[in-house]
Short mmCIF file of C-alpha atoms in Angstrom, two decimals:
data_model
loop_
_atom_site.label_atom_id
_atom_site.label_comp_id
_atom_site.label_asym_id
_atom_site.label_seq_id
_atom_site.Cartn_x
_atom_site.Cartn_y
_atom_site.Cartn_z
CA UNK A 32 -0.12 10.55 -41.44
CA UNK A 33 -0.64 13.83 -39.35
CA UNK A 34 -2.94 16.58 -38.22
CA UNK A 35 -3.51 20.31 -37.84
CA UNK A 36 -6.33 21.12 -35.43
CA UNK A 37 -4.92 23.22 -32.61
CA UNK A 38 -6.57 23.03 -29.17
CA UNK A 39 -6.63 26.19 -27.05
CA UNK A 40 -3.96 24.90 -24.67
CA UNK A 41 -0.58 24.60 -26.35
CA UNK A 42 1.77 22.16 -24.64
CA UNK A 43 5.55 21.83 -24.79
CA UNK A 44 7.22 18.75 -26.25
CA UNK A 45 9.84 16.95 -24.16
CA UNK A 46 12.48 18.40 -26.51
CA UNK A 47 11.06 21.95 -26.58
CA UNK A 48 14.17 23.65 -25.15
CA UNK A 49 16.43 21.46 -27.33
CA UNK A 50 14.63 22.67 -30.47
CA UNK A 51 14.90 26.30 -29.37
CA UNK A 52 18.62 25.95 -28.59
CA UNK A 53 19.16 24.61 -32.11
CA UNK A 54 17.36 27.63 -33.57
CA UNK A 55 14.10 25.94 -34.39
CA UNK A 56 11.28 28.33 -35.32
CA UNK A 57 8.44 27.14 -33.10
CA UNK A 58 4.76 27.22 -34.14
CA UNK A 59 1.57 25.79 -32.62
CA UNK A 60 0.61 22.50 -34.27
CA UNK A 61 -1.72 19.76 -33.05
CA UNK A 62 -1.74 21.25 -29.55
CA UNK A 63 2.04 21.55 -29.18
CA UNK A 64 4.78 24.07 -29.85
CA UNK A 65 6.69 22.39 -32.65
CA UNK A 66 9.63 23.39 -34.88
CA UNK A 67 8.52 24.27 -38.40
CA UNK A 68 12.09 24.80 -39.66
CA UNK A 69 15.73 25.35 -38.68
CA UNK A 70 17.79 26.15 -41.80
CA UNK A 71 14.87 26.55 -44.19
CA UNK A 72 12.32 24.14 -45.60
CA UNK A 73 14.00 23.73 -48.99
CA UNK A 74 17.43 22.93 -47.52
CA UNK A 75 15.98 20.57 -44.91
CA UNK A 76 13.86 18.77 -47.51
CA UNK A 77 16.81 18.17 -49.85
CA UNK A 78 19.09 17.16 -46.95
CA UNK A 79 16.60 14.45 -45.95
CA UNK A 80 16.33 13.15 -49.52
CA UNK A 81 20.14 12.80 -49.70
CA UNK A 82 21.22 12.16 -46.08
CA UNK A 83 19.23 11.70 -42.85
CA UNK A 84 16.75 14.08 -41.20
CA UNK A 85 15.82 13.91 -37.51
CA UNK A 86 12.17 14.77 -36.78
CA UNK A 87 10.49 15.14 -33.38
CA UNK A 88 7.04 13.54 -33.66
CA UNK A 89 6.44 13.22 -29.93
CA UNK A 90 3.04 14.91 -30.33
CA UNK A 91 1.68 11.67 -31.77
CA UNK A 92 -0.19 9.26 -29.53
CA UNK A 93 1.49 6.01 -28.51
CA UNK A 94 -0.84 3.32 -27.19
CA UNK A 95 -0.58 -0.32 -26.18
CA UNK A 96 -3.44 -2.82 -26.24
CA UNK A 97 -3.33 -6.10 -24.37
CA UNK A 98 -5.68 -8.94 -23.57
CA UNK A 99 -7.17 -12.06 -25.10
CA UNK A 100 -8.25 -11.82 -28.74
CA UNK A 101 -7.10 -8.22 -29.04
CA UNK A 102 -6.48 -8.81 -32.75
CA UNK A 103 -10.08 -9.86 -33.35
CA UNK A 104 -11.30 -6.85 -31.39
CA UNK A 105 -9.16 -4.48 -33.47
CA UNK A 106 -10.59 -5.95 -36.66
CA UNK A 107 -14.06 -4.79 -35.56
CA UNK A 108 -12.78 -1.20 -35.83
CA UNK A 109 -9.95 -1.35 -38.38
CA UNK A 110 -10.31 -2.74 -41.95
CA UNK A 111 -6.78 -4.19 -41.98
CA UNK A 112 -5.58 -7.79 -41.62
CA UNK A 113 -4.66 -7.57 -37.95
CA UNK A 114 -5.08 -11.28 -37.21
CA UNK A 115 -2.44 -12.06 -39.82
CA UNK A 116 0.12 -9.70 -38.33
CA UNK A 117 3.21 -11.56 -37.06
CA UNK A 118 5.20 -10.54 -33.99
CA UNK A 119 7.43 -7.56 -34.73
CA UNK A 120 5.43 -6.75 -37.89
CA UNK A 121 3.46 -3.55 -38.40
CA UNK A 122 0.73 -2.26 -40.70
CA UNK A 123 -0.79 1.05 -41.77
CA UNK A 124 -4.50 1.02 -41.02
CA UNK A 125 -7.54 3.24 -40.59
CA UNK A 126 -9.73 3.90 -37.57
CA UNK A 127 -13.25 3.89 -39.01
CA UNK A 128 -16.51 5.42 -37.77
CA UNK A 129 -19.69 3.37 -37.93
CA UNK A 130 -20.51 4.76 -41.40
CA UNK A 131 -17.01 3.93 -42.71
CA UNK A 132 -15.67 7.48 -42.46
CA UNK A 133 -11.99 7.74 -41.54
CA UNK A 134 -11.55 8.95 -37.94
CA UNK A 135 -7.77 8.61 -38.11
CA UNK A 136 -4.96 6.76 -39.84
CA UNK A 137 -2.51 4.84 -37.69
CA UNK A 138 0.26 2.27 -37.43
CA UNK A 139 -0.35 -0.97 -35.54
CA UNK A 140 2.40 -3.43 -34.51
CA UNK A 141 2.11 -6.86 -32.91
CA UNK A 142 4.66 -6.93 -30.11
CA UNK A 143 7.14 -9.74 -29.52
CA UNK A 144 8.08 -10.86 -26.00
CA UNK A 145 11.10 -8.52 -26.05
CA UNK A 146 9.61 -5.03 -25.90
CA UNK A 147 10.24 -2.00 -23.67
CA UNK A 148 6.56 -1.57 -22.78
CA UNK A 149 6.52 -4.70 -20.57
CA UNK A 150 3.63 -6.09 -22.59
CA UNK A 151 3.11 -9.78 -23.38
CA UNK A 152 4.04 -11.31 -26.72
CA UNK A 153 1.13 -10.84 -29.12
CA UNK A 154 -0.10 -7.57 -27.58
CA UNK A 155 -0.21 -4.45 -29.74
CA UNK A 156 1.55 -1.08 -30.04
CA UNK A 157 -0.42 1.58 -31.90
CA UNK A 158 0.65 5.08 -33.04
CA UNK A 159 -2.11 7.61 -33.81
CA UNK A 160 -2.10 11.27 -34.86
CA UNK A 161 -1.47 13.92 -32.21
CA UNK A 162 -4.54 16.13 -32.73
CA UNK A 163 -6.90 13.16 -32.78
CA UNK A 164 -5.34 11.01 -30.06
CA UNK A 165 -7.75 11.89 -27.26
CA UNK A 166 -10.78 11.31 -29.50
CA UNK A 167 -9.19 8.08 -30.71
CA UNK A 168 -8.63 6.86 -27.16
CA UNK A 169 -12.24 7.66 -26.22
CA UNK A 170 -13.58 5.89 -29.31
CA UNK A 171 -11.40 2.84 -28.73
CA UNK A 172 -12.60 2.60 -25.13
CA UNK A 173 -16.21 2.74 -26.40
CA UNK A 174 -15.75 0.13 -29.12
CA UNK A 175 -13.36 -2.39 -27.60
CA UNK A 176 -14.83 -5.14 -25.42
CA UNK A 177 -14.28 -5.29 -21.68
CA UNK A 178 -11.25 -7.27 -20.61
CA UNK A 179 -8.80 -5.52 -22.92
CA UNK A 180 -6.33 -3.00 -21.52
CA UNK A 181 -5.72 0.15 -23.56
CA UNK A 182 -2.87 2.27 -22.22
CA UNK A 183 -1.77 5.70 -23.44
CA UNK A 184 2.02 5.72 -23.27
CA UNK A 185 2.20 9.43 -22.56
CA UNK A 186 5.61 9.09 -20.95
CA UNK A 187 7.19 8.11 -24.28
CA UNK A 188 8.77 10.46 -26.83
CA UNK A 189 8.89 9.59 -30.54
CA UNK A 190 11.66 10.52 -32.98
CA UNK A 191 11.81 9.81 -36.72
CA UNK A 192 15.12 9.42 -38.55
CA UNK A 193 14.47 9.53 -42.28
CA UNK A 194 16.61 9.43 -45.40
CA UNK A 195 18.89 7.11 -47.38
CA UNK A 196 21.70 7.43 -44.81
CA UNK A 197 19.47 6.95 -41.76
CA UNK A 198 20.46 3.29 -41.54
CA UNK A 199 24.18 4.15 -41.56
CA UNK A 200 23.77 6.63 -38.72
CA UNK A 201 21.47 4.55 -36.53
CA UNK A 202 23.37 1.28 -37.03
CA UNK A 203 26.44 2.80 -35.33
CA UNK A 204 24.35 3.46 -32.23
CA UNK A 205 22.07 0.43 -32.38
CA UNK A 206 23.79 -2.54 -34.05
CA UNK A 207 21.26 -4.81 -35.68
CA UNK A 208 18.75 -2.19 -36.89
CA UNK A 209 19.97 -2.68 -40.46
CA UNK A 210 18.47 -6.19 -40.32
CA UNK A 211 14.97 -4.76 -39.98
CA UNK A 212 12.97 -4.63 -43.20
CA UNK A 213 10.31 -2.03 -44.03
CA UNK A 214 7.39 -2.31 -41.55
CA UNK A 215 9.34 -4.41 -39.05
CA UNK A 216 10.17 -3.37 -35.49
CA UNK A 217 12.19 -4.49 -32.50
CA UNK A 218 13.76 -3.58 -29.16
CA UNK A 219 17.20 -1.94 -29.19
CA UNK A 220 19.42 0.14 -26.93
CA UNK A 221 20.50 3.61 -28.09
CA UNK A 222 22.95 5.64 -26.01
CA UNK A 223 22.15 3.38 -23.07
CA UNK A 224 18.41 3.96 -23.47
CA UNK A 225 15.87 1.19 -24.03
CA UNK A 226 14.18 1.97 -27.38
CA UNK A 227 11.46 0.53 -29.58
CA UNK A 228 12.58 0.98 -33.19
CA UNK A 229 10.48 0.44 -36.32
CA UNK A 230 11.70 0.70 -39.90
CA UNK A 231 8.98 3.05 -41.04
CA UNK A 232 8.13 6.71 -41.44
CA UNK A 233 6.07 9.09 -43.53
CA UNK A 234 8.50 10.73 -45.95
CA UNK A 235 8.77 8.04 -48.64
CA UNK A 236 12.39 7.45 -47.60
CA UNK A 237 14.00 4.53 -45.85
CA UNK A 238 14.13 5.35 -42.17
CA UNK A 239 13.13 4.60 -38.62
CA UNK A 240 10.76 5.72 -35.89
CA UNK A 241 12.20 5.51 -32.37
CA UNK A 242 10.13 5.41 -29.19
CA UNK A 243 12.05 6.23 -26.00
CA UNK A 244 11.18 7.48 -22.51
CA UNK A 245 10.61 11.25 -22.47
CA UNK A 246 13.29 11.82 -19.83
CA UNK A 247 15.87 10.18 -22.13
CA UNK A 248 14.76 11.87 -25.36
CA UNK A 249 17.44 14.57 -25.33
CA UNK A 250 20.26 12.06 -24.77
CA UNK A 251 19.06 9.98 -27.73
CA UNK A 252 18.49 13.05 -29.94
CA UNK A 253 22.01 14.32 -29.13
CA UNK A 254 23.52 10.92 -29.93
CA UNK A 255 21.74 10.88 -33.30
CA UNK A 256 22.64 14.47 -34.08
CA UNK A 257 26.31 13.67 -33.43
CA UNK A 258 26.25 11.46 -36.53
CA UNK A 259 27.60 13.39 -39.56
CA UNK A 260 24.66 12.34 -41.75
CA UNK A 261 22.03 13.77 -39.40
CA UNK A 262 20.47 17.25 -39.15
CA UNK A 263 17.30 18.35 -37.33
CA UNK A 264 14.34 18.82 -39.67
CA UNK A 265 11.11 20.73 -39.05
CA UNK A 266 7.44 20.29 -39.83
CA UNK A 267 7.64 22.26 -43.07
CA UNK A 268 9.94 19.76 -44.77
CA UNK A 269 8.03 16.87 -43.25
CA UNK A 270 4.94 18.09 -45.10
CA UNK A 271 6.67 18.61 -48.46
CA UNK A 272 8.39 15.20 -48.20
CA UNK A 273 5.16 13.32 -47.53
CA UNK A 274 3.38 15.22 -50.34
CA UNK A 275 6.09 14.22 -52.84
CA UNK A 276 5.67 10.64 -51.59
CA UNK A 277 1.91 10.81 -52.29
CA UNK A 278 1.03 10.13 -48.65
CA UNK A 279 -2.27 11.58 -47.39
CA UNK A 280 -2.27 13.83 -44.31
CA UNK A 281 -5.07 13.41 -41.80
CA UNK A 282 -7.09 16.61 -41.37
CA UNK A 283 -6.27 17.59 -44.94
CA UNK A 284 -6.57 14.64 -47.34
CA UNK A 285 -8.42 12.37 -44.91
CA UNK A 286 -11.32 13.07 -42.57
CA UNK A 287 -14.48 11.48 -41.19
CA UNK A 288 -16.47 12.21 -44.39
CA UNK A 289 -14.05 10.18 -46.52
CA UNK A 290 -14.04 6.36 -46.74
CA UNK A 291 -11.06 4.12 -47.63
CA UNK A 292 -12.13 3.60 -51.27
CA UNK A 293 -12.64 7.31 -51.93
CA UNK A 294 -9.22 7.96 -50.37
CA UNK A 295 -7.67 5.44 -52.81
CA UNK A 296 -6.25 3.44 -49.90
CA UNK A 297 -7.04 -0.01 -51.28
CA UNK A 298 -3.91 -1.54 -49.71
CA UNK A 299 -5.36 -0.77 -46.27
CA UNK A 300 -8.37 -3.05 -46.93
CA UNK A 301 -6.94 -6.44 -48.03
CA UNK A 302 -8.74 -9.20 -49.89
CA UNK A 303 -9.84 -11.17 -46.80
CA UNK A 304 -11.42 -8.15 -45.13
CA UNK A 305 -13.26 -7.18 -48.34
CA UNK A 306 -14.62 -10.75 -48.53
CA UNK A 307 -15.54 -11.09 -44.86
CA UNK A 308 -16.49 -7.52 -43.95
CA UNK A 309 -17.05 -7.08 -40.24
CA UNK A 310 -15.64 -3.55 -39.91
CA UNK A 311 -17.52 -0.22 -39.64
CA UNK A 312 -19.06 0.89 -42.92
CA UNK A 313 -18.04 -2.38 -44.58
CA UNK A 314 -21.00 -2.59 -46.96
CA UNK A 315 -20.44 0.93 -48.28
CA UNK A 316 -16.65 0.60 -48.45
CA UNK A 317 -16.65 -2.82 -50.13
CA UNK A 318 -19.28 -1.62 -52.59
CA UNK A 319 -17.15 1.39 -53.47
CA UNK A 320 -14.08 -0.80 -54.00
CA UNK A 321 -16.13 -3.03 -56.28
CA UNK A 322 -18.06 -0.44 -58.29
CA UNK A 323 -16.01 2.72 -57.76
CA UNK A 324 -16.73 5.66 -55.42
CA UNK A 325 -18.34 8.88 -56.72
CA UNK A 326 -15.14 10.83 -56.04
CA UNK A 327 -11.52 9.77 -55.73
CA UNK A 328 -8.20 11.09 -54.40
CA UNK A 329 -5.75 11.89 -57.21
CA UNK A 330 -2.34 13.44 -57.71
CA UNK A 331 -1.93 16.50 -59.92
CA UNK A 332 1.05 18.07 -61.63
CA UNK A 333 0.58 21.81 -62.06
CA UNK A 334 1.86 23.93 -64.93
CA UNK A 335 4.00 27.00 -64.24
CA UNK A 336 5.57 28.01 -60.92
CA UNK A 337 2.50 29.02 -58.89
CA UNK A 338 1.76 26.53 -56.07
CA UNK A 339 -1.88 25.64 -55.51
CA UNK A 340 -3.10 25.36 -51.94
CA UNK A 341 -5.67 23.43 -49.94
CA UNK A 342 -9.23 24.54 -50.67
CA UNK A 343 -8.65 25.57 -54.28
CA UNK A 344 -11.41 24.44 -56.65
CA UNK A 345 -10.67 22.00 -59.48
CA UNK A 346 -12.49 22.56 -62.79
CA UNK A 347 -13.23 20.59 -65.93
CA UNK A 348 -14.23 23.38 -68.29
CA UNK A 349 -16.96 25.37 -66.53
CA UNK A 350 -17.83 22.53 -64.14
CA UNK A 351 -16.36 22.45 -60.65
CA UNK A 352 -15.45 18.80 -60.12
CA UNK A 353 -13.27 18.77 -57.04
CA UNK A 354 -11.11 20.41 -54.38
CA UNK A 355 -7.40 20.51 -53.60
CA UNK A 356 -6.57 19.00 -50.20
CA UNK A 357 -2.76 19.39 -50.23
CA UNK A 358 -0.52 21.39 -52.51
CA UNK A 359 2.79 23.14 -52.69
CA UNK A 360 6.20 23.39 -54.30
CA UNK A 361 8.04 20.07 -54.64
CA UNK A 362 11.73 20.77 -53.86
CA UNK A 363 12.87 17.50 -55.45
CA UNK A 364 11.05 18.28 -58.70
CA UNK A 365 11.36 22.07 -58.65
CA UNK A 366 7.69 22.27 -59.64
CA UNK A 367 4.28 22.62 -57.99
CA UNK A 368 2.31 19.45 -57.19
CA UNK A 369 -0.97 18.77 -55.44
CA UNK A 370 -3.45 16.12 -54.42
CA UNK A 371 -7.21 16.46 -54.18
CA UNK A 372 -10.58 14.83 -54.77
CA UNK A 373 -12.30 14.86 -58.16
CA UNK A 374 -15.32 13.15 -59.68
CA UNK A 375 -14.24 9.59 -60.46
CA UNK A 376 -15.07 9.93 -64.15
CA UNK A 377 -12.41 12.64 -64.33
CA UNK A 378 -9.75 10.77 -62.31
CA UNK A 379 -8.00 8.82 -65.08
CA UNK A 380 -4.27 9.40 -65.45
CA UNK A 381 -3.54 12.09 -68.00
CA UNK A 382 -6.86 13.90 -67.59
CA UNK A 383 -6.40 17.63 -68.24
CA UNK A 384 -8.04 19.86 -65.61
CA UNK A 385 -7.76 23.40 -64.26
CA UNK A 386 -7.31 24.77 -60.73
CA UNK A 387 -8.55 28.20 -59.74
CA UNK A 388 -6.06 30.31 -57.77
CA UNK A 389 -6.99 33.92 -56.91
CA UNK A 390 -9.46 34.08 -59.78
CA UNK A 391 -7.02 32.68 -62.33
CA UNK A 392 -7.16 29.21 -63.87
CA UNK A 393 -3.97 27.12 -63.85
CA UNK A 394 -3.62 24.00 -66.01
CA UNK A 395 -3.09 20.69 -64.20
CA UNK A 396 -2.92 17.01 -65.15
CA UNK A 397 -3.97 13.93 -63.18
CA UNK A 398 -0.72 12.10 -62.41
CA UNK A 399 0.31 8.83 -60.79
CA UNK A 400 1.55 8.98 -57.22
CA UNK A 401 4.06 8.97 -55.64
CA UNK A 402 5.44 12.04 -57.37
CA UNK A 403 8.95 11.02 -56.21
CA UNK A 404 9.78 7.27 -56.01
CA UNK A 405 9.51 5.80 -52.52
CA UNK A 406 12.70 4.17 -51.27
CA UNK A 407 11.56 1.81 -48.53
CA UNK A 408 14.00 -0.98 -47.63
CA UNK A 409 12.63 -4.44 -48.32
CA UNK A 410 14.76 -7.56 -47.85
CA UNK A 411 15.44 -9.30 -51.12
CA UNK A 412 14.31 -6.35 -53.23
CA UNK A 413 16.76 -5.05 -55.83
#
């Protein structure tokens, strides 16, 4: 999950000078100066797939929600099973407009009694995209009933440590994190700093997201970077990693005109919610899940070496049937890949299509996602 809209005022992240000292090439993104790369996107991408990459995602919005029946209130806005979420468990969900359009994608966690936010057991911690966070906060205030407390934790930084060796590196600093399974979270201490750690991320790799106070972010980042498995990784590799993992990016693959069924995010609307409804746009969304939406998000493998980019038109013969929403070179596959929306009757795996790039047609095939196998850590899984 992420974003691209850039407000006029560009702010500095808590680790801005740290990134610049490390040689990070800074670019405006989601209203912040952020590092797009250090050693090069290809090298950083492959390092993360084999070792552990440290990402600064402090631009994202961290919120807490407290009060009686907060789970029931969240279910009036999100299509996920929030009531069924146990303490220390988290879920990917979608913030929906009244017509079912996706306003944002987010992570929601039910907090246990031990948490660094000084919230009660059963309250919620929510992470939203950076460029949409102020709109999200306004919408949540409008939709949530009185009596609930929504707090923007703007004094927190957020780091992501991703890759197959992330657990080795973090476990030396925070004993016990290896016991977390995918989509579980807990309170830990890292380099003497109180941290909220979740086993999650958006690269398709095993890894963690780490919330710490902004004034302690550099100490924690330095402690992580001292681990031999860890290198700093920029936005460029973050985008190619999530594309290989088949994960949609808000502002590109998701927006307020797209509903959960069209986005092929069936796992975000579980059986109970489809049966009961009670979320924005439920009738339309449930109907689409039952009968099929007119268009659908698909993955595409692309012939040749030419990457296809967002906005390119997808053709079936002479008929334009869709648009690319994300595309690029896949470093792990050494080939171009893409995702986009096509008419549902042309979305079956193996369907041969064409993509127009600079007036030239390039052959492409509808392909299952993820393009590269996801490697999330689940207890008991082989």
